[in-house]
Amino acid sequence: MLSEKTVRIVKEITPLVAANAETITRRFYERMFEANPEVKAFFNQAHKHSGGQQKALAGAICAYFTHIDNPAVLMPAVELIAQKHCSLGIKAEHYPIVGSNLLAAIKDVMGDGATDEIIDAVAEAYGFLADIFIGRENAIYDEQQSAPGGWNGTRTFVVAKKVPESDIVTSFYLKPEDEGPLPPFKPGQYITVHIDHPHTPTSPRNYSLSDRAGEPHFRISVKREEKPNADAPDGLISSHLHDGIEEGHRVKVGPPCGEFTINPDNADGRPVVLLAGGIGVTPLLSMAKSIVHANPNAPVYFLQAARNSSVHAFADEIQNLASLSSNMHVKVLYDAPLDGDVESKTCDGVGFVTTELLRQWTPFAEADFYFCGPKPFMQNIRGCLQELGVDETRVRYEFFGPKEELHPA
């Protein structure tokens, strides 16, 4: 347990740290990548350029300092980060690297305000949290290794099939090169693909599994990513997968990870509402397929929002899935339909998700809600659910990228 002195000091400095958190985290990454360049392989450089990684770490530090006297509040966040760490192969020996560079960054930014007493307290607090992460991550690694067909690290897979799903989304069907069994996974989980790109070091990327467990393959469905802003790099890895990886090629893959999951047996019987924006459809499609195949009578409401028919992925697959269940309800919205989209009935409506739509179309008073998509889509959904009075315990969502706060726009 943390000493009372450390808890007191950390609580006292929390306002000052919060005011300088992003400056501290920017300095932290600068120091760490300079002093320990070997850790760069664990980071998506696009997230660093966008500032998302720095903001996510700043938020995590502030949350930990704020709840230093009640760390149990942070356990959902610990689980999310621990799963991410295990997807990247982060081990106990990496924590001292992070700790030393974080303390140095705090000294750099706070100057004389970072007294020896303060640094000692932060060091103790960091060590306490690091031990929590290390313990959980070791348990995840053990679970992965002991699962039937499971492994740690990477395993070589062959691209058995490559299928375009829309103008910007392509699915890759991956089978183990050793022809061994695949481990089970929870609907909503992701795998990590390690790509040797000609212009960047081996770059791990997490991609949601877009099919259900029990198939003879893992399937990922990748959107060709454009640069998020003028200063950020293009989507090097997604473009390379689209243009440079073909059927028969081999890729290194990490085992399934992630805590944005659902029980496909739907044991408590509540309706499930799945709200997908753009490529956020991938984990939700895995959930829907898993539920329908496990329990065809389970009530599922699947809403898919897309720009138009050219970028609408899995249209036929989702309609075919709905045909297997009399209790699966599907709705498609386009916010920028092409000529002919409305007339051809490829969508059920034009515009964005609204509170009134969810009020009328979903059993919102009792359903569990899962949603994933671009940040504006997710902010809108979160606001709609709050207006409907949906309890937070019935709401789950996932970011593709560093975790952010979802304050309605």
CSV table of C-alpha atoms in Angstrom, one decimal:
chain,number,residue,atom,x,y,z
A,1,MET,CA,0.0,0.0,0.0
A,2,LEU,CA,1.0,3.6,-0.5
A,3,SER,CA,2.2,5.6,2.5
A,4,GLU,CA,0.0,8.3,3.8
A,5,LYS,CA,2.7,10.8,3.1
A,6,THR,CA,2.8,9.9,-0.6
A,7,VAL,CA,-1.0,10.0,-0.9
A,8,ARG,CA,-1.0,13.4,0.8
A,9,ILE,CA,1.7,14.8,-1.5
A,10,VAL,CA,0.2,13.5,-4.7
A,11,LYS,CA,-3.2,14.9,-3.8
A,12,GLU,CA,-1.5,18.3,-3.1
A,13,ILE,CA,0.3,18.5,-6.4
A,14,THR,CA,-2.6,17.1,-8.6
A,15,PRO,CA,-3.9,20.6,-9.6
A,16,LEU,CA,-0.4,21.7,-10.7
A,17,VAL,CA,0.3,18.5,-12.6
A,18,ALA,CA,-3.1,18.6,-14.3
A,19,ALA,CA,-2.4,22.2,-15.5
A,20,ASN,CA,0.9,21.0,-17.0
A,21,ALA,CA,0.0,17.4,-17.9
A,22,GLU,CA,0.2,17.6,-21.7
A,23,THR,CA,3.5,19.6,-21.5
A,24,ILE,CA,4.9,16.9,-19.2
A,25,THR,CA,3.8,14.0,-21.5
A,26,ARG,CA,5.2,15.7,-24.6
A,27,ARG,CA,8.5,16.1,-22.8
A,28,PHE,CA,8.2,12.5,-21.6
A,29,TYR,CA,7.9,11.1,-25.1
A,30,GLU,CA,10.8,13.3,-26.3
A,31,ARG,CA,13.1,12.1,-23.6
A,32,MET,CA,12.1,8.5,-23.8
A,33,PHE,CA,12.4,8.2,-27.6
A,34,GLU,CA,15.8,9.9,-27.4
A,35,ALA,CA,17.2,7.9,-24.5
A,36,ASN,CA,15.5,4.6,-25.3
A,37,PRO,CA,14.8,4.5,-29.1
A,38,GLU,CA,14.1,0.8,-28.9
A,39,VAL,CA,10.6,1.5,-27.5
A,40,LYS,CA,9.5,3.4,-30.6
A,41,ALA,CA,8.4,0.1,-32.1
A,42,PHE,CA,5.6,0.0,-29.5
A,43,PHE,CA,4.0,3.3,-30.6
A,44,ASN,CA,1.9,4.3,-33.6
A,45,GLN,CA,3.7,7.4,-34.8
A,46,ALA,CA,0.4,8.8,-36.3
A,47,HIS,CA,-1.0,9.0,-32.8
A,48,LYS,CA,2.1,10.8,-31.6
A,49,HIS,CA,1.9,13.3,-34.5
A,50,SER,CA,-1.8,13.9,-33.8
A,51,GLY,CA,-1.2,14.5,-30.1
A,52,GLY,CA,-3.6,11.7,-29.2
A,53,GLN,CA,-1.0,9.7,-27.4
A,54,GLN,CA,0.2,12.6,-25.3
A,55,LYS,CA,-3.4,13.6,-24.4
A,56,ALA,CA,-4.3,10.0,-23.5
A,57,LEU,CA,-1.3,9.7,-21.2
A,58,ALA,CA,-2.0,13.1,-19.6
A,59,GLY,CA,-5.5,12.0,-18.9
A,60,ALA,CA,-4.4,8.7,-17.3
A,61,ILE,CA,-1.9,10.5,-15.1
A,62,CYS,CA,-4.5,13.0,-13.9
A,63,ALA,CA,-7.0,10.3,-13.3
A,64,TYR,CA,-4.5,8.3,-11.2
A,65,PHE,CA,-3.4,11.3,-9.2
A,66,THR,CA,-7.0,12.3,-8.6
A,67,HIS,CA,-8.0,8.8,-7.3
A,68,ILE,CA,-4.7,8.0,-5.6
A,69,ASP,CA,-6.5,7.2,-2.4
A,70,ASN,CA,-9.1,4.9,-4.2
A,71,PRO,CA,-7.3,3.1,-7.1
A,72,ALA,CA,-10.2,0.6,-7.4
A,73,VAL,CA,-12.0,3.4,-9.4
A,74,LEU,CA,-9.4,3.0,-12.0
A,75,MET,CA,-9.6,-0.7,-12.6
A,76,PRO,CA,-11.7,-0.5,-15.8
A,77,ALA,CA,-9.0,1.8,-17.3
A,78,VAL,CA,-6.3,-0.5,-16.0
A,79,GLU,CA,-7.9,-3.4,-17.8
A,80,LEU,CA,-8.1,-1.4,-21.1
A,81,ILE,CA,-4.4,-0.4,-20.9
A,82,ALA,CA,-3.2,-3.8,-19.8
A,83,GLN,CA,-4.9,-5.4,-22.7
A,84,LYS,CA,-3.3,-2.9,-25.0
A,85,HIS,CA,0.1,-3.4,-23.4
A,86,CYS,CA,-0.2,-7.2,-23.9
A,87,SER,CA,-1.2,-6.7,-27.6
A,88,LEU,CA,2.2,-4.9,-28.0
A,89,GLY,CA,4.3,-7.3,-26.0
A,90,ILE,CA,5.1,-4.8,-23.2
A,91,LYS,CA,6.8,-6.6,-20.3
A,92,ALA,CA,7.9,-5.8,-16.7
A,93,GLU,CA,11.3,-4.7,-17.8
A,94,HIS,CA,9.8,-1.8,-19.8
A,95,TYR,CA,8.3,-0.1,-16.7
A,96,PRO,CA,11.6,1.3,-15.3
A,97,ILE,CA,12.2,2.9,-18.6
A,98,VAL,CA,8.8,4.7,-18.5
A,99,GLY,CA,9.2,5.6,-14.8
A,100,SER,CA,12.7,7.1,-15.1
A,101,ASN,CA,11.7,9.2,-18.1
A,102,LEU,CA,8.4,10.3,-16.6
A,103,LEU,CA,10.1,11.5,-13.4
A,104,ALA,CA,12.8,13.3,-15.5
A,105,ALA,CA,10.0,15.0,-17.6
A,106,ILE,CA,8.2,16.2,-14.4
A,107,LYS,CA,11.5,17.7,-13.2
A,108,ASP,CA,12.1,19.4,-16.5
A,109,VAL,CA,8.6,21.0,-16.6
A,110,MET,CA,8.1,21.8,-12.9
A,111,GLY,CA,11.7,22.9,-12.3
A,112,ASP,CA,12.4,23.9,-8.7
A,113,GLY,CA,8.8,23.0,-7.8
A,114,ALA,CA,9.7,19.3,-8.2
A,115,THR,CA,11.4,18.9,-4.9
A,116,ASP,CA,13.1,15.7,-3.8
A,117,GLU,CA,10.1,15.0,-1.6
A,118,ILE,CA,7.6,15.3,-4.5
A,119,ILE,CA,9.7,13.2,-6.9
A,120,ASP,CA,10.1,10.5,-4.2
A,121,ALA,CA,6.3,10.5,-3.7
A,122,VAL,CA,5.6,10.3,-7.5
A,123,ALA,CA,8.1,7.5,-7.8
A,124,GLU,CA,6.4,5.5,-5.1
A,125,ALA,CA,3.0,6.1,-6.7
A,126,TYR,CA,4.3,5.1,-10.1
A,127,GLY,CA,5.9,1.9,-8.6
A,128,PHE,CA,2.6,1.0,-7.0
A,129,LEU,CA,0.6,1.4,-10.2
A,130,ALA,CA,3.3,-0.4,-12.2
A,131,ASP,CA,3.0,-3.4,-10.0
A,132,ILE,CA,-0.8,-3.5,-10.6
A,133,PHE,CA,-0.2,-3.4,-14.4
A,134,ILE,CA,2.6,-6.0,-14.3
A,135,GLY,CA,0.4,-8.4,-12.3
A,136,ARG,CA,-2.6,-8.1,-14.6
A,137,GLU,CA,-0.5,-8.3,-17.7
A,138,ASN,CA,1.3,-11.4,-16.5
A,139,ALA,CA,-2.1,-13.0,-15.9
A,140,ILE,CA,-3.2,-12.0,-19.5
A,141,TYR,CA,0.0,-13.5,-21.0
A,142,ASP,CA,-0.7,-16.7,-19.0
A,143,GLU,CA,-4.3,-16.9,-20.3
A,144,GLN,CA,-3.2,-16.4,-23.9
A,145,GLN,CA,-0.5,-19.1,-23.7
A,146,SER,CA,-2.7,-21.6,-22.0
A,147,ALA,CA,-5.7,-21.2,-24.3
A,148,PRO,CA,-6.2,-24.0,-26.8
A,149,GLY,CA,-4.2,-22.9,-29.9
A,150,GLY,CA,-2.9,-19.9,-27.9
A,151,TRP,CA,0.5,-18.3,-28.0
A,152,ASN,CA,2.5,-15.4,-26.7
A,153,GLY,CA,4.4,-13.0,-28.9
A,154,THR,CA,3.9,-13.4,-32.6
A,155,ARG,CA,2.8,-16.3,-34.8
A,156,THR,CA,3.1,-16.4,-38.6
A,157,PHE,CA,-0.2,-16.3,-40.5
A,158,VAL,CA,-0.9,-16.7,-44.3
A,159,VAL,CA,-3.3,-14.4,-46.1
A,160,ALA,CA,-5.7,-17.0,-47.3
A,161,LYS,CA,-8.2,-14.6,-48.9
A,162,LYS,CA,-8.3,-10.8,-49.6
A,163,VAL,CA,-11.8,-9.4,-50.2
A,164,PRO,CA,-12.8,-5.8,-50.9
A,165,GLU,CA,-15.8,-4.8,-48.8
A,166,SER,CA,-16.2,-1.2,-50.1
A,167,ASP,CA,-14.1,1.4,-51.9
A,168,ILE,CA,-12.0,1.9,-48.8
A,169,VAL,CA,-12.3,-1.3,-46.7
A,170,THR,CA,-10.7,-4.6,-47.5
A,171,SER,CA,-10.9,-7.9,-45.5
A,172,PHE,CA,-8.0,-10.2,-44.9
A,173,TYR,CA,-8.7,-13.8,-44.0
A,174,LEU,CA,-5.7,-15.1,-42.0
A,175,LYS,CA,-4.8,-18.7,-41.3
A,176,PRO,CA,-1.9,-20.0,-39.2
A,177,GLU,CA,1.1,-21.1,-41.3
A,178,ASP,CA,1.6,-24.0,-38.9
A,179,GLU,CA,-2.0,-25.2,-39.7
A,180,GLY,CA,-2.5,-25.4,-35.9
A,181,PRO,CA,-5.8,-24.5,-34.1
A,182,LEU,CA,-6.9,-21.0,-33.5
A,183,PRO,CA,-7.7,-19.9,-29.9
A,184,PRO,CA,-11.2,-18.8,-29.0
A,185,PHE,CA,-11.7,-15.0,-28.7
A,186,LYS,CA,-14.3,-12.8,-27.3
A,187,PRO,CA,-16.5,-10.9,-29.8
A,188,GLY,CA,-15.1,-7.3,-30.0
A,189,GLN,CA,-11.5,-8.3,-29.4
A,190,TYR,CA,-8.6,-7.3,-31.8
A,191,ILE,CA,-5.3,-8.9,-32.9
A,192,THR,CA,-2.0,-7.1,-33.5
A,193,VAL,CA,-0.5,-7.3,-37.0
A,194,HIS,CA,3.2,-6.7,-37.3
A,195,ILE,CA,4.2,-5.2,-40.6
A,196,ASP,CA,7.7,-4.7,-42.0
A,197,HIS,CA,7.1,-1.5,-44.0
A,198,PRO,CA,9.9,-0.2,-46.3
A,199,HIS,CA,9.7,3.3,-44.8
A,200,THR,CA,9.3,2.6,-41.1
A,201,PRO,CA,10.4,0.0,-38.5
A,202,THR,CA,8.3,-3.0,-37.8
A,203,SER,CA,5.0,-1.4,-36.9
A,204,PRO,CA,2.3,-3.1,-34.8
A,205,ARG,CA,-1.3,-2.2,-35.6
A,206,ASN,CA,-4.4,-3.4,-33.7
A,207,TYR,CA,-7.3,-4.5,-35.9
A,208,SER,CA,-10.6,-5.7,-34.6
A,209,LEU,CA,-11.6,-9.2,-35.5
A,210,SER,CA,-14.6,-8.8,-37.8
A,211,ASP,CA,-15.8,-12.4,-37.8
A,212,ARG,CA,-17.0,-14.7,-35.1
A,213,ALA,CA,-14.9,-17.2,-33.2
A,214,GLY,CA,-15.0,-20.9,-34.3
A,215,GLU,CA,-14.2,-20.2,-38.0
A,216,PRO,CA,-11.0,-21.6,-39.5
A,217,HIS,CA,-9.6,-18.1,-39.9
A,218,PHE,CA,-9.1,-14.8,-38.2
A,219,ARG,CA,-10.6,-11.9,-40.3
A,220,ILE,CA,-9.6,-8.3,-40.1
A,221,SER,CA,-11.2,-5.6,-42.2
A,222,VAL,CA,-8.9,-2.6,-42.8
A,223,LYS,CA,-9.9,0.9,-43.8
A,224,ARG,CA,-7.4,2.8,-46.0
A,225,GLU,CA,-6.6,5.7,-43.7
A,226,GLU,CA,-5.9,9.2,-44.9
A,227,LYS,CA,-3.7,11.5,-42.9
A,228,PRO,CA,-5.6,13.0,-39.9
A,229,ASN,CA,-4.1,16.4,-40.5
A,230,ALA,CA,-1.5,18.1,-42.6
A,231,ASP,CA,1.4,17.5,-40.2
A,232,ALA,CA,0.7,13.8,-39.7
A,233,PRO,CA,1.9,10.9,-41.9
A,234,ASP,CA,-0.4,9.1,-44.2
A,235,GLY,CA,-1.8,5.8,-43.1
A,236,LEU,CA,1.3,3.9,-44.1
A,237,ILE,CA,0.4,0.5,-42.7
A,238,SER,CA,-3.2,0.5,-43.8
A,239,SER,CA,-2.1,1.6,-47.3
A,240,HIS,CA,0.6,-1.1,-47.3
A,241,LEU,CA,-2.0,-3.7,-46.4
A,242,HIS,CA,-4.3,-2.6,-49.2
A,243,ASP,CA,-1.6,-2.2,-51.9
A,244,GLY,CA,1.3,-4.5,-50.8
A,245,ILE,CA,-0.2,-7.5,-49.1
A,246,GLU,CA,-1.7,-10.2,-51.3
A,247,GLU,CA,-3.1,-13.7,-50.9
A,248,GLY,CA,-0.3,-16.0,-50.0
A,249,HIS,CA,1.7,-13.4,-48.2
A,250,ARG,CA,2.8,-14.0,-44.6
A,251,VAL,CA,2.3,-11.7,-41.7
A,252,LYS,CA,3.2,-11.9,-38.0
A,253,VAL,CA,0.2,-11.7,-35.7
A,254,GLY,CA,-0.3,-11.4,-31.9
A,255,PRO,CA,-3.0,-13.2,-30.0
A,256,PRO,CA,-6.5,-11.7,-29.4
A,257,CYS,CA,-6.7,-8.9,-26.8
A,258,GLY,CA,-9.2,-6.3,-25.7
A,259,GLU,CA,-11.9,-5.6,-23.1
A,260,PHE,CA,-14.6,-4.1,-25.4
A,261,THR,CA,-16.4,-7.5,-25.5
A,262,ILE,CA,-19.8,-9.1,-25.2
A,263,ASN,CA,-21.1,-12.4,-24.0
A,264,PRO,CA,-22.7,-13.9,-27.1
A,265,ASP,CA,-25.0,-16.1,-25.1
A,266,ASN,CA,-26.7,-13.0,-23.8
A,267,ALA,CA,-27.3,-14.7,-20.5
A,268,ASP,CA,-29.3,-11.9,-18.9
A,269,GLY,CA,-31.7,-11.7,-21.8
A,270,ARG,CA,-31.5,-7.9,-22.3
A,271,PRO,CA,-31.7,-6.5,-25.8
A,272,VAL,CA,-28.4,-5.5,-27.3
A,273,VAL,CA,-28.1,-2.3,-29.4
A,274,LEU,CA,-25.0,-2.1,-31.7
A,275,LEU,CA,-24.3,1.3,-33.2
A,276,ALA,CA,-21.6,1.4,-35.8
A,277,GLY,CA,-20.1,4.5,-37.5
A,278,GLY,CA,-17.7,3.9,-40.5
A,279,ILE,CA,-15.0,1.3,-39.8
A,280,GLY,CA,-16.3,1.1,-36.2
A,281,VAL,CA,-18.6,-1.6,-37.7
A,282,THR,CA,-15.8,-4.3,-37.4
A,283,PRO,CA,-16.0,-5.2,-33.7
A,284,LEU,CA,-19.8,-4.8,-33.7
A,285,LEU,CA,-20.2,-7.1,-36.6
A,286,SER,CA,-18.2,-9.8,-34.7
A,287,MET,CA,-20.6,-9.3,-31.8
A,288,ALA,CA,-23.7,-9.5,-33.9
A,289,LYS,CA,-22.6,-12.6,-35.7
A,290,SER,CA,-21.6,-14.3,-32.4
A,291,ILE,CA,-24.9,-13.5,-30.8
A,292,VAL,CA,-27.1,-14.6,-33.7
A,293,HIS,CA,-25.2,-17.9,-34.1
A,294,ALA,CA,-25.2,-18.6,-30.3
A,295,ASN,CA,-28.9,-17.6,-29.8
A,296,PRO,CA,-30.9,-16.8,-32.9
A,297,ASN,CA,-33.8,-15.5,-30.7
A,298,ALA,CA,-31.8,-12.9,-28.9
A,299,PRO,CA,-33.0,-9.3,-29.6
A,300,VAL,CA,-30.3,-7.4,-31.5
A,301,TYR,CA,-30.6,-3.9,-33.0
A,302,PHE,CA,-27.9,-3.1,-35.4
A,303,LEU,CA,-27.5,0.4,-36.7
A,304,GLN,CA,-24.8,1.2,-39.3
A,305,ALA,CA,-24.0,4.8,-40.3
A,306,ALA,CA,-21.9,5.5,-43.4
A,307,ARG,CA,-21.3,8.3,-45.8
A,308,ASN,CA,-22.9,6.5,-48.8
A,309,SER,CA,-23.0,3.3,-50.7
A,310,SER,CA,-19.4,3.6,-52.0
A,311,VAL,CA,-18.0,3.3,-48.5
A,312,HIS,CA,-20.7,1.1,-47.0
A,313,ALA,CA,-19.0,-2.1,-46.0
A,314,PHE,CA,-20.7,-5.5,-45.2
A,315,ALA,CA,-24.1,-4.5,-46.5
A,316,ASP,CA,-24.9,-7.9,-47.9
A,317,GLU,CA,-23.3,-9.8,-45.0
A,318,ILE,CA,-25.3,-7.9,-42.4
A,319,GLN,CA,-28.6,-8.4,-44.3
A,320,ASN,CA,-27.8,-12.2,-44.7
A,321,LEU,CA,-27.1,-12.3,-41.0
A,322,ALA,CA,-30.4,-10.7,-40.2
A,323,SER,CA,-32.2,-13.3,-42.3
A,324,LEU,CA,-31.0,-15.9,-39.8
A,325,SER,CA,-32.9,-14.3,-36.9
A,326,SER,CA,-36.4,-13.0,-36.7
A,327,ASN,CA,-35.2,-10.8,-33.8
A,328,MET,CA,-32.4,-9.0,-35.5
A,329,HIS,CA,-33.3,-5.5,-36.5
A,330,VAL,CA,-31.1,-3.6,-39.0
A,331,LYS,CA,-31.1,0.1,-39.9
A,332,VAL,CA,-28.7,1.9,-42.3
A,333,LEU,CA,-28.1,5.7,-42.4
A,334,TYR,CA,-26.2,7.7,-45.0
A,335,ASP,CA,-25.2,11.3,-44.3
A,336,ALA,CA,-23.9,12.0,-47.8
A,337,PRO,CA,-25.8,9.7,-50.2
A,338,LEU,CA,-24.8,9.4,-53.8
A,339,ASP,CA,-27.2,9.8,-56.6
A,340,GLY,CA,-29.4,6.8,-56.6
A,341,ASP,CA,-28.6,5.6,-53.1
A,342,VAL,CA,-32.0,6.6,-51.6
A,343,GLU,CA,-34.0,5.3,-54.6
A,344,SER,CA,-32.2,2.0,-54.6
A,345,LYS,CA,-33.0,1.6,-50.9
A,346,THR,CA,-29.4,0.8,-50.0
A,347,CYS,CA,-30.1,2.9,-46.9
A,348,ASP,CA,-33.1,3.3,-44.6
A,349,GLY,CA,-32.7,7.0,-44.0
A,350,VAL,CA,-30.5,10.1,-44.6
A,351,GLY,CA,-28.8,12.1,-41.8
A,352,PHE,CA,-27.3,11.3,-38.5
A,353,VAL,CA,-28.4,9.3,-35.4
A,354,THR,CA,-30.7,11.3,-33.2
A,355,THR,CA,-32.1,10.9,-29.8
A,356,GLU,CA,-35.6,10.6,-31.3
A,357,LEU,CA,-34.5,7.8,-33.7
A,358,LEU,CA,-33.1,5.8,-30.7
A,359,ARG,CA,-36.2,6.5,-28.7
A,360,GLN,CA,-38.5,5.2,-31.4
A,361,TRP,CA,-36.3,2.4,-32.8
A,362,THR,CA,-34.6,0.8,-29.8
A,363,PRO,CA,-35.8,-0.6,-26.4
A,364,PHE,CA,-33.6,2.1,-24.8
A,365,ALA,CA,-35.1,1.7,-21.3
A,366,GLU,CA,-33.7,-1.9,-20.9
A,367,ALA,CA,-31.1,-2.5,-23.7
A,368,ASP,CA,-27.3,-2.6,-23.4
A,369,PHE,CA,-25.6,-0.2,-25.9
A,370,TYR,CA,-22.3,-0.8,-27.7
A,371,PHE,CA,-20.9,1.7,-30.1
A,372,CYS,CA,-17.8,2.4,-32.0
A,373,GLY,CA,-16.8,4.8,-34.8
A,374,PRO,CA,-15.2,8.2,-35.4
A,375,LYS,CA,-15.1,10.6,-32.5
A,376,PRO,CA,-17.9,12.9,-33.7
A,377,PHE,CA,-20.2,9.9,-34.2
A,378,MET,CA,-19.3,8.6,-30.7
A,379,GLN,CA,-19.8,12.0,-29.1
A,380,ASN,CA,-23.2,12.3,-30.7
A,381,ILE,CA,-24.2,8.8,-29.6
A,382,ARG,CA,-23.1,9.5,-26.0
A,383,GLY,CA,-25.1,12.7,-25.9
A,384,CYS,CA,-28.2,10.9,-27.3
A,385,LEU,CA,-28.0,8.1,-24.6
A,386,GLN,CA,-27.6,10.7,-21.9
A,387,GLU,CA,-30.7,12.5,-23.1
A,388,LEU,CA,-32.5,9.2,-23.0
A,389,GLY,CA,-31.4,8.6,-19.4
A,390,VAL,CA,-29.5,5.3,-20.3
A,391,ASP,CA,-27.5,4.3,-17.2
A,392,GLU,CA,-23.7,4.3,-17.7
A,393,THR,CA,-23.7,0.6,-16.6
A,394,ARG,CA,-25.5,-0.2,-19.9
A,395,VAL,CA,-23.1,1.7,-22.1
A,396,ARG,CA,-19.9,0.4,-23.6
A,397,TYR,CA,-17.7,1.9,-26.4
A,398,GLU,CA,-14.3,1.7,-27.9
A,399,PHE,CA,-11.9,4.1,-29.5
A,400,PHE,CA,-9.7,3.1,-32.4
A,401,GLY,CA,-6.6,4.8,-31.1
A,402,PRO,CA,-5.7,6.4,-27.7
A,403,LYS,CA,-8.5,6.6,-25.2
A,404,GLU,CA,-10.2,10.0,-25.1
A,405,GLU,CA,-13.0,11.6,-23.2
A,406,LEU,CA,-16.4,11.6,-24.9
A,407,HIS,CA,-17.9,14.9,-24.0
A,408,PRO,CA,-20.9,15.5,-26.3
A,409,ALA,CA,-20.1,18.2,-28.9
